[in-house]
Coordinates of C-alpha atoms in Angstrom, one line a residue:
M1 CA 10.8 61.6 25.3
N2 CA 9.0 60.9 28.6
V3 CA 11.2 58.5 30.7
L4 CA 10.4 56.6 33.9
L5 CA 13.4 55.5 36.0
L6 CA 12.7 52.8 38.6
G7 CA 14.8 52.7 41.8
S8 CA 16.0 54.8 44.7
G9 CA 19.8 54.3 45.1
G10 CA 23.0 56.0 44.2
R11 CA 23.0 54.1 40.8
E12 CA 19.6 55.6 40.0
H13 CA 20.7 59.1 41.0
A14 CA 23.7 58.8 38.6
L15 CA 21.4 57.5 35.8
A16 CA 18.9 60.3 36.5
W17 CA 21.7 62.9 36.4
K18 CA 22.9 61.6 33.0
I19 CA 19.5 61.1 31.4
A20 CA 18.4 64.6 32.5
A21 CA 21.3 66.0 30.4
S22 CA 19.9 64.5 27.2
P23 CA 18.4 66.8 24.6
L24 CA 16.0 64.0 23.8
L25 CA 14.3 64.2 27.2
T26 CA 11.0 65.9 27.6
K27 CA 10.1 64.7 31.1
L28 CA 11.9 62.4 33.6
Y29 CA 9.9 60.6 36.3
A30 CA 11.5 58.5 39.0
A31 CA 9.8 55.9 41.3
P32 CA 10.3 55.9 44.2
G33 CA 13.5 58.0 43.9
N34 CA 15.3 59.9 46.7
P35 CA 16.0 63.5 47.5
G36 CA 19.0 63.7 45.2
I37 CA 17.0 62.2 42.3
G38 CA 14.3 64.7 43.1
S39 CA 16.6 67.5 41.8
E40 CA 16.7 65.8 38.3
A41 CA 13.3 64.1 38.1
E42 CA 9.7 64.3 39.3
L43 CA 9.4 61.7 42.1
V44 CA 6.4 59.4 41.9
K45 CA 5.0 57.3 44.8
L46 CA 4.8 54.0 42.9
D47 CA 5.4 50.5 44.3
I48 CA 7.8 49.2 41.7
A49 CA 6.9 45.6 42.8
D50 CA 3.3 46.3 41.6
H51 CA 3.8 45.8 37.9
A52 CA 0.2 46.7 37.0
A53 CA 0.4 50.0 38.8
V54 CA 3.7 50.8 37.0
G55 CA 2.0 49.9 33.7
A56 CA -1.0 52.1 34.4
F57 CA 1.3 55.1 35.3
C58 CA 3.2 54.6 32.0
K59 CA -0.1 54.7 30.0
E60 CA -1.3 57.8 31.9
K61 CA 1.9 59.8 31.4
K62 CA 2.6 58.5 27.9
I63 CA 6.0 57.1 29.0
D64 CA 8.3 56.3 26.0
L65 CA 10.9 54.3 27.9
V66 CA 11.2 52.7 31.3
V67 CA 14.7 52.3 32.7
V68 CA 14.9 49.7 35.4
G69 CA 17.7 50.4 37.9
P70 CA 17.7 47.5 40.5
E71 CA 17.8 43.8 39.9
G72 CA 14.8 42.8 42.0
P73 CA 12.1 44.0 39.6
L74 CA 14.0 42.5 36.6
V75 CA 14.3 39.1 38.2
A76 CA 10.5 39.4 39.1
G77 CA 9.7 39.9 35.3
I78 CA 8.7 43.6 35.2
A79 CA 10.2 44.0 31.7
D80 CA 8.0 41.2 30.4
D81 CA 4.9 42.6 32.1
L82 CA 5.4 46.1 30.7
R83 CA 6.4 44.9 27.2
A84 CA 3.1 42.9 27.1
Q85 CA 1.3 46.2 27.4
G86 CA 3.4 47.7 24.5
I87 CA 5.6 49.7 26.8
R88 CA 9.3 50.0 25.8
V89 CA 11.7 48.9 28.6
F90 CA 15.5 49.0 28.9
G91 CA 16.3 45.8 30.8
P92 CA 16.3 42.0 30.4
S93 CA 13.3 39.7 30.4
K94 CA 12.7 37.5 33.5
A95 CA 14.3 34.5 31.6
A96 CA 17.4 36.6 30.7
A97 CA 17.6 38.1 34.2
Q98 CA 18.3 34.6 35.6
L99 CA 21.9 35.4 34.8
E100 CA 21.8 37.3 38.0
G101 CA 18.8 35.7 39.7
S102 CA 20.4 32.3 39.8
K103 CA 24.1 31.7 40.2
G104 CA 23.6 28.0 39.4
F105 CA 21.9 28.9 36.1
T106 CA 24.9 31.0 35.1
K107 CA 27.4 28.3 36.2
D108 CA 25.5 25.8 34.1
L109 CA 25.5 28.2 31.1
C110 CA 29.3 28.6 31.5
A111 CA 29.8 24.8 31.5
R112 CA 27.6 24.3 28.5
Y113 CA 29.3 27.1 26.4
N114 CA 32.8 26.6 27.6
I115 CA 33.0 30.1 29.3
P116 CA 36.0 30.3 31.7
T117 CA 34.8 30.3 35.3
A118 CA 35.6 28.7 38.7
A119 CA 35.0 24.9 39.1
Y120 CA 31.7 24.4 41.1
G121 CA 29.0 22.2 42.5
R122 CA 25.3 23.0 42.9
F123 CA 23.4 21.7 46.0
S124 CA 19.9 21.9 47.4
D125 CA 20.6 20.0 50.6
L126 CA 23.2 20.6 53.4
A127 CA 24.6 17.1 53.6
S128 CA 25.6 16.9 49.9
A129 CA 27.1 20.4 50.0
K130 CA 29.1 19.5 53.1
A131 CA 30.3 16.3 51.5
Y132 CA 31.6 18.2 48.5
L133 CA 33.2 20.7 50.8
E134 CA 35.2 18.0 52.7
K135 CA 36.3 16.6 49.3
T136 CA 37.6 20.0 48.0
G137 CA 38.9 21.7 51.1
A138 CA 39.5 25.4 51.7
P139 CA 39.9 28.2 50.7
I140 CA 36.5 28.0 48.9
V141 CA 33.6 30.2 48.0
I142 CA 30.0 29.6 49.2
K143 CA 27.2 31.5 47.3
A144 CA 23.5 31.6 48.0
D145 CA 21.9 30.8 44.6
G146 CA 19.4 33.7 44.5
L147 CA 19.4 37.5 45.1
A148 CA 20.8 38.3 48.6
A149 CA 21.5 42.1 48.1
G150 CA 25.3 41.5 47.7
K151 CA 25.5 39.6 51.0
G152 CA 25.0 36.0 50.0
V153 CA 28.7 35.3 49.2
T154 CA 31.3 34.0 51.6
V155 CA 34.9 33.7 50.7
A156 CA 35.9 31.0 53.3
M157 CA 39.6 30.7 54.1
T158 CA 39.0 27.7 56.4
L159 CA 36.7 24.7 56.4
D160 CA 35.0 25.9 59.6
E161 CA 34.1 29.2 57.9
A162 CA 32.8 27.3 54.9
R163 CA 30.6 25.0 57.1
A164 CA 29.2 28.0 58.9
A165 CA 28.4 29.7 55.6
L166 CA 26.6 26.6 54.3
D167 CA 24.6 26.4 57.6
A168 CA 23.6 30.1 57.2
C169 CA 22.3 29.5 53.7
F170 CA 20.3 26.4 54.6
D171 CA 19.0 27.7 57.9
G172 CA 17.2 30.6 56.1
S173 CA 19.6 33.5 56.8
F174 CA 19.1 34.6 53.1
G175 CA 15.5 33.5 52.8
A176 CA 14.6 31.8 49.5
A177 CA 17.9 32.9 48.0
G178 CA 19.8 30.3 50.1
A179 CA 17.5 27.4 49.3
E180 CA 20.1 26.3 46.7
V181 CA 23.8 26.9 47.1
V182 CA 26.8 27.1 44.7
V183 CA 30.1 25.9 46.1
E184 CA 33.0 27.1 43.9
E185 CA 36.7 27.0 43.6
F186 CA 38.6 29.9 45.2
M187 CA 40.3 32.0 42.4
T188 CA 43.3 34.2 42.8
G189 CA 44.0 37.4 40.8
E190 CA 42.7 40.9 40.5
E191 CA 39.0 41.6 40.3
A192 CA 37.5 43.9 37.7
S193 CA 34.0 45.0 36.6
F194 CA 33.2 44.9 32.9
F195 CA 30.0 46.3 31.4
C196 CA 28.3 45.8 28.0
L197 CA 25.1 47.3 26.6
C198 CA 23.2 44.6 24.9
D199 CA 20.3 44.4 22.5
G200 CA 19.6 40.7 22.2
T201 CA 22.2 40.2 19.4
T202 CA 25.0 42.8 19.8
A203 CA 27.0 43.5 22.9
L204 CA 28.7 46.9 23.0
P205 CA 31.6 47.3 25.5
F206 CA 30.6 49.9 28.1
G207 CA 33.5 50.6 30.3
T208 CA 35.5 49.0 33.1
A209 CA 35.7 49.7 36.9
Q210 CA 37.0 48.3 40.1
D211 CA 34.8 48.0 43.2
H212 CA 35.8 47.7 46.9
K213 CA 33.6 45.1 48.5
R214 CA 35.0 44.9 52.0
V215 CA 33.8 47.4 54.6
G216 CA 37.2 48.3 56.1
D217 CA 40.5 49.9 54.9
G218 CA 43.0 47.4 53.5
D219 CA 40.1 45.2 52.2
T220 CA 39.2 44.0 55.7
G221 CA 35.9 43.1 57.4
P222 CA 32.7 41.7 55.9
N223 CA 31.5 42.1 52.3
T224 CA 29.2 44.9 51.5
G225 CA 27.3 46.1 48.4
G226 CA 30.4 48.1 47.6
M227 CA 32.3 50.9 49.5
G228 CA 33.7 52.7 46.5
A229 CA 34.8 52.3 42.9
Y230 CA 36.9 53.9 40.2
S231 CA 37.0 53.8 36.4
P232 CA 38.7 52.8 34.2
A233 CA 40.3 49.6 35.7
P234 CA 44.0 49.7 34.7
V235 CA 44.1 45.9 34.8
M236 CA 41.6 45.7 31.9
T237 CA 44.0 46.4 29.0
P238 CA 42.6 46.5 25.4
E239 CA 43.9 42.9 25.0
L240 CA 42.0 41.7 28.1
V241 CA 38.8 43.5 27.0
E242 CA 39.1 41.8 23.6
R243 CA 39.6 38.4 25.3
T244 CA 36.7 39.0 27.7
M245 CA 34.4 39.8 24.7
R246 CA 35.5 36.8 22.7
E247 CA 35.7 34.2 25.6
I248 CA 33.0 35.3 28.0
I249 CA 30.5 37.9 26.6
E250 CA 29.9 36.7 23.1
P251 CA 29.3 33.0 24.0
T252 CA 26.9 34.2 26.7
M253 CA 24.9 36.3 24.2
R254 CA 24.9 33.3 21.8
G255 CA 23.9 30.9 24.5
M256 CA 21.1 33.0 25.8
A257 CA 19.7 33.5 22.3
E258 CA 19.8 29.7 21.8
L259 CA 18.0 29.2 25.1
G260 CA 15.2 31.4 23.8
A261 CA 16.1 34.2 26.2
P262 CA 18.1 36.8 24.2
F263 CA 19.7 39.3 26.5
S264 CA 19.0 43.0 26.3
G265 CA 19.9 45.6 28.9
V266 CA 23.2 45.9 30.8
L267 CA 25.4 42.8 31.2
F268 CA 27.8 43.4 34.1
A269 CA 30.5 40.7 34.3
G270 CA 32.4 40.5 37.6
L271 CA 35.8 39.1 36.4
M272 CA 38.8 37.6 38.1
I273 CA 42.0 38.3 36.1
T274 CA 43.9 35.1 36.7
D275 CA 47.3 34.0 35.4
K276 CA 45.4 32.1 32.8
G277 CA 43.3 35.1 31.7
P278 CA 39.9 36.5 32.6
K279 CA 37.4 34.2 34.3
L280 CA 33.8 35.0 35.1
I281 CA 33.0 35.3 38.9
E282 CA 29.3 36.2 38.3
Y283 CA 26.9 38.2 36.2
N284 CA 24.7 41.1 37.1
T285 CA 21.9 42.2 34.8
R286 CA 21.9 45.9 35.6
F287 CA 24.4 48.7 36.2
G288 CA 26.7 48.2 39.2
D289 CA 26.4 50.3 42.3
P290 CA 28.7 52.1 42.9
E291 CA 30.3 51.4 39.5
C292 CA 27.5 53.2 37.6
Q293 CA 28.4 56.4 39.4
V294 CA 31.9 56.5 38.0
L295 CA 30.8 55.3 34.5
M296 CA 28.3 58.1 34.2
M297 CA 30.9 60.7 35.2
R298 CA 33.2 59.5 32.4
L299 CA 30.6 58.9 29.6
K300 CA 30.9 61.5 26.8
D301 CA 27.8 60.4 24.8
D302 CA 24.1 60.9 25.4
L303 CA 23.0 58.0 27.6
L304 CA 19.4 58.2 26.4
V305 CA 20.5 57.7 22.8
L306 CA 22.4 54.5 23.8
L307 CA 19.5 53.2 25.9
N308 CA 17.1 53.7 23.0
A309 CA 19.5 51.9 20.6
A310 CA 19.8 48.9 23.0
T311 CA 16.0 48.8 23.4
D312 CA 15.4 48.9 19.6
G313 CA 18.1 46.3 18.6
Q314 CA 20.3 49.0 17.0
L315 CA 23.6 48.7 18.9
A316 CA 25.4 47.3 15.9
H317 CA 25.4 50.9 14.6
M318 CA 26.6 52.5 17.8
S319 CA 29.9 53.3 19.5
V320 CA 30.7 54.7 23.0
R321 CA 33.1 57.6 23.8
W322 CA 34.7 58.2 27.2
R323 CA 36.3 61.2 28.7
D324 CA 40.1 60.8 29.2
E325 CA 39.8 61.5 32.9
A326 CA 39.5 58.8 35.6
A327 CA 36.6 58.9 38.0
L328 CA 36.4 57.7 41.6
T329 CA 33.5 57.4 44.1
V330 CA 33.6 57.0 47.9
V331 CA 30.6 55.6 49.7
M332 CA 29.6 57.3 52.9
A333 CA 27.7 54.7 55.0
A334 CA 25.6 54.9 58.1
R335 CA 27.1 53.5 61.4
G336 CA 26.2 49.8 61.7
Y337 CA 26.5 49.0 58.0
P338 CA 26.6 46.3 56.6
G339 CA 24.7 44.9 59.6
T340 CA 21.8 47.1 60.8
P341 CA 22.5 50.7 59.8
E342 CA 21.4 53.5 62.1
K343 CA 18.8 55.7 60.4
G344 CA 17.7 59.2 61.0
S345 CA 20.9 61.1 61.6
V346 CA 21.2 64.6 60.1
I347 CA 23.6 65.2 57.2
R348 CA 24.8 68.8 56.5
G349 CA 27.0 70.4 53.9
V350 CA 26.2 68.2 50.9
E351 CA 25.6 71.2 48.6
D352 CA 28.9 72.8 49.7
A353 CA 30.8 69.6 48.9
A354 CA 29.8 69.4 45.2
G355 CA 31.6 71.5 42.7
D356 CA 34.1 71.4 39.9
G357 CA 34.5 67.8 38.8
V358 CA 32.6 66.6 41.9
Q359 CA 29.1 65.2 42.1
I360 CA 27.4 63.9 45.2
F361 CA 25.0 61.1 44.4
H362 CA 22.3 60.3 47.0
A363 CA 21.9 56.6 47.8
G364 CA 20.0 56.2 51.1
T365 CA 18.7 59.6 52.0
A366 CA 15.4 61.1 53.0
I367 CA 14.0 64.5 54.1
N368 CA 12.7 64.7 57.6
G369 CA 11.5 68.0 59.0
G370 CA 13.3 69.9 56.3
A371 CA 16.6 68.2 57.1
L372 CA 18.5 65.7 55.0
V373 CA 18.8 62.4 57.0
A374 CA 20.3 59.0 56.6
N375 CA 17.8 56.4 55.4
G376 CA 19.8 53.4 54.5
G377 CA 23.1 51.6 54.8
R378 CA 25.0 53.2 51.9
V379 CA 23.9 56.9 52.1
L380 CA 26.0 59.1 49.8
N381 CA 28.4 58.6 46.9
V382 CA 31.1 61.3 46.8
T383 CA 32.2 61.1 43.2
A384 CA 35.1 63.0 41.4
T385 CA 37.0 63.1 38.2
G386 CA 40.8 63.7 37.8
S387 CA 43.5 63.3 35.2
T388 CA 44.6 60.2 37.2
V389 CA 42.9 58.0 39.7
G390 CA 45.2 59.6 42.3
E391 CA 43.9 63.1 41.5
A392 CA 40.3 61.9 41.4
Q393 CA 40.9 60.3 44.8
K394 CA 42.3 63.5 46.3
R395 CA 39.4 65.5 45.0
A396 CA 36.8 63.0 46.2
Y397 CA 38.2 62.9 49.8
A398 CA 38.6 66.7 49.9
A399 CA 34.9 67.0 49.0
L400 CA 33.9 64.3 51.5
D401 CA 35.6 66.1 54.3
R402 CA 33.4 69.1 53.7
I403 CA 30.3 67.0 54.6
D404 CA 29.2 67.3 58.2
W405 CA 27.8 63.9 59.2
P406 CA 29.3 62.6 62.5
D407 CA 27.2 59.3 62.2
G408 CA 28.6 58.4 58.8
F409 CA 31.8 56.5 57.9
C410 CA 33.8 55.6 54.8
R411 CA 36.9 53.8 53.7
R412 CA 39.9 56.1 53.3
D413 CA 41.7 54.0 50.7
I414 CA 39.4 53.7 47.7
G415 CA 41.5 53.4 44.6
W416 CA 44.6 52.1 46.4
Q417 CA 45.5 49.5 43.7
A418 CA 45.3 52.0 40.9
V419 CA 47.1 54.7 42.8
A420 CA 49.9 52.2 43.7
R421 CA 50.2 51.4 40.0
E422 CA 50.4 55.1 39.0
Q423 CA 53.1 55.7 41.6
A424 CA 55.1 52.7 40.5
G425 CA 54.6 53.6 36.8

């Protein structure tokens, strides 16, 4: 098969690495890719926002499957535009991608199909949102409705923080994403990421992970796109997985089909495990980043076989096998992230850091004058496996410490919840 992978981050490098291992693969192309992806695929200078150009490339290179990495193109309808030309795509339609593209759409779906989630209000003007806020009080969660690159959510512990977050949404800090706002109940519990491969009818459980959103050790500082992750998530027991499927995933699949937008692709449920059971925080309609990196390290099966089955409506006949090991990834970020990251600093020693049970996935890198340089906020994902999360953590940080990049930083406590559990157990 000829495969085109769209995207340029750490998630896409992990997908490229796993797809490249498939015996089904003839040729892997990636657009626009990054230097790490370039070791697995032929990089193509394509503007992935130009759906016509992507379609023309697919025709020219006889692409058998397009795998869409990031959410932006999905929400913009790339899957529909390519399918209209007879090109097979792994990823949801524009209508189905609303599950990520509009938080309000998802909350309304939850209300309609009795899917457990936080109580909420939807607002398109500041005055109504603030009136609701005064009525509910803090702590409370303010979310820009649309895509805001993981930065449009504020967990406000005080009313002043909440008011400032509403002001930021309505004064254009998040562009069109903040034109509408969801204000929702603050939930307490442990967060987990739960993934399913979907084919419009069947949802096949595809692993669990835990992400670390805050920039600083001890879960301090502003939210980011994710500073590290590990898999599996110990909190997601078989009983909780079964409940999540029954109470959250299956009604979502049924509801989307009834709305005329059957969901195919990856459904990524951000969950809060409360004392009443799992509740949906939000949906993403693609693999998580950095969760994808740890899932790919643990996946035993041929990813391309699974992506084909999802694309062709054949998941009812499939199962997924995982390695017994845990996997953990640490994000190395550029100084200034999650604000304005400093670009262009030289990174050395990446090849020396990879090795037995360790993969370094490139996220925001470029080649400049023959040197590897930082070219984004999240730059490298140092990913390791181990018999326990603790062992994977040790291995990942040992590898990370072999990388020579004075302008980079990371959290030193990725996996702390699972390691504490292991030590207590």
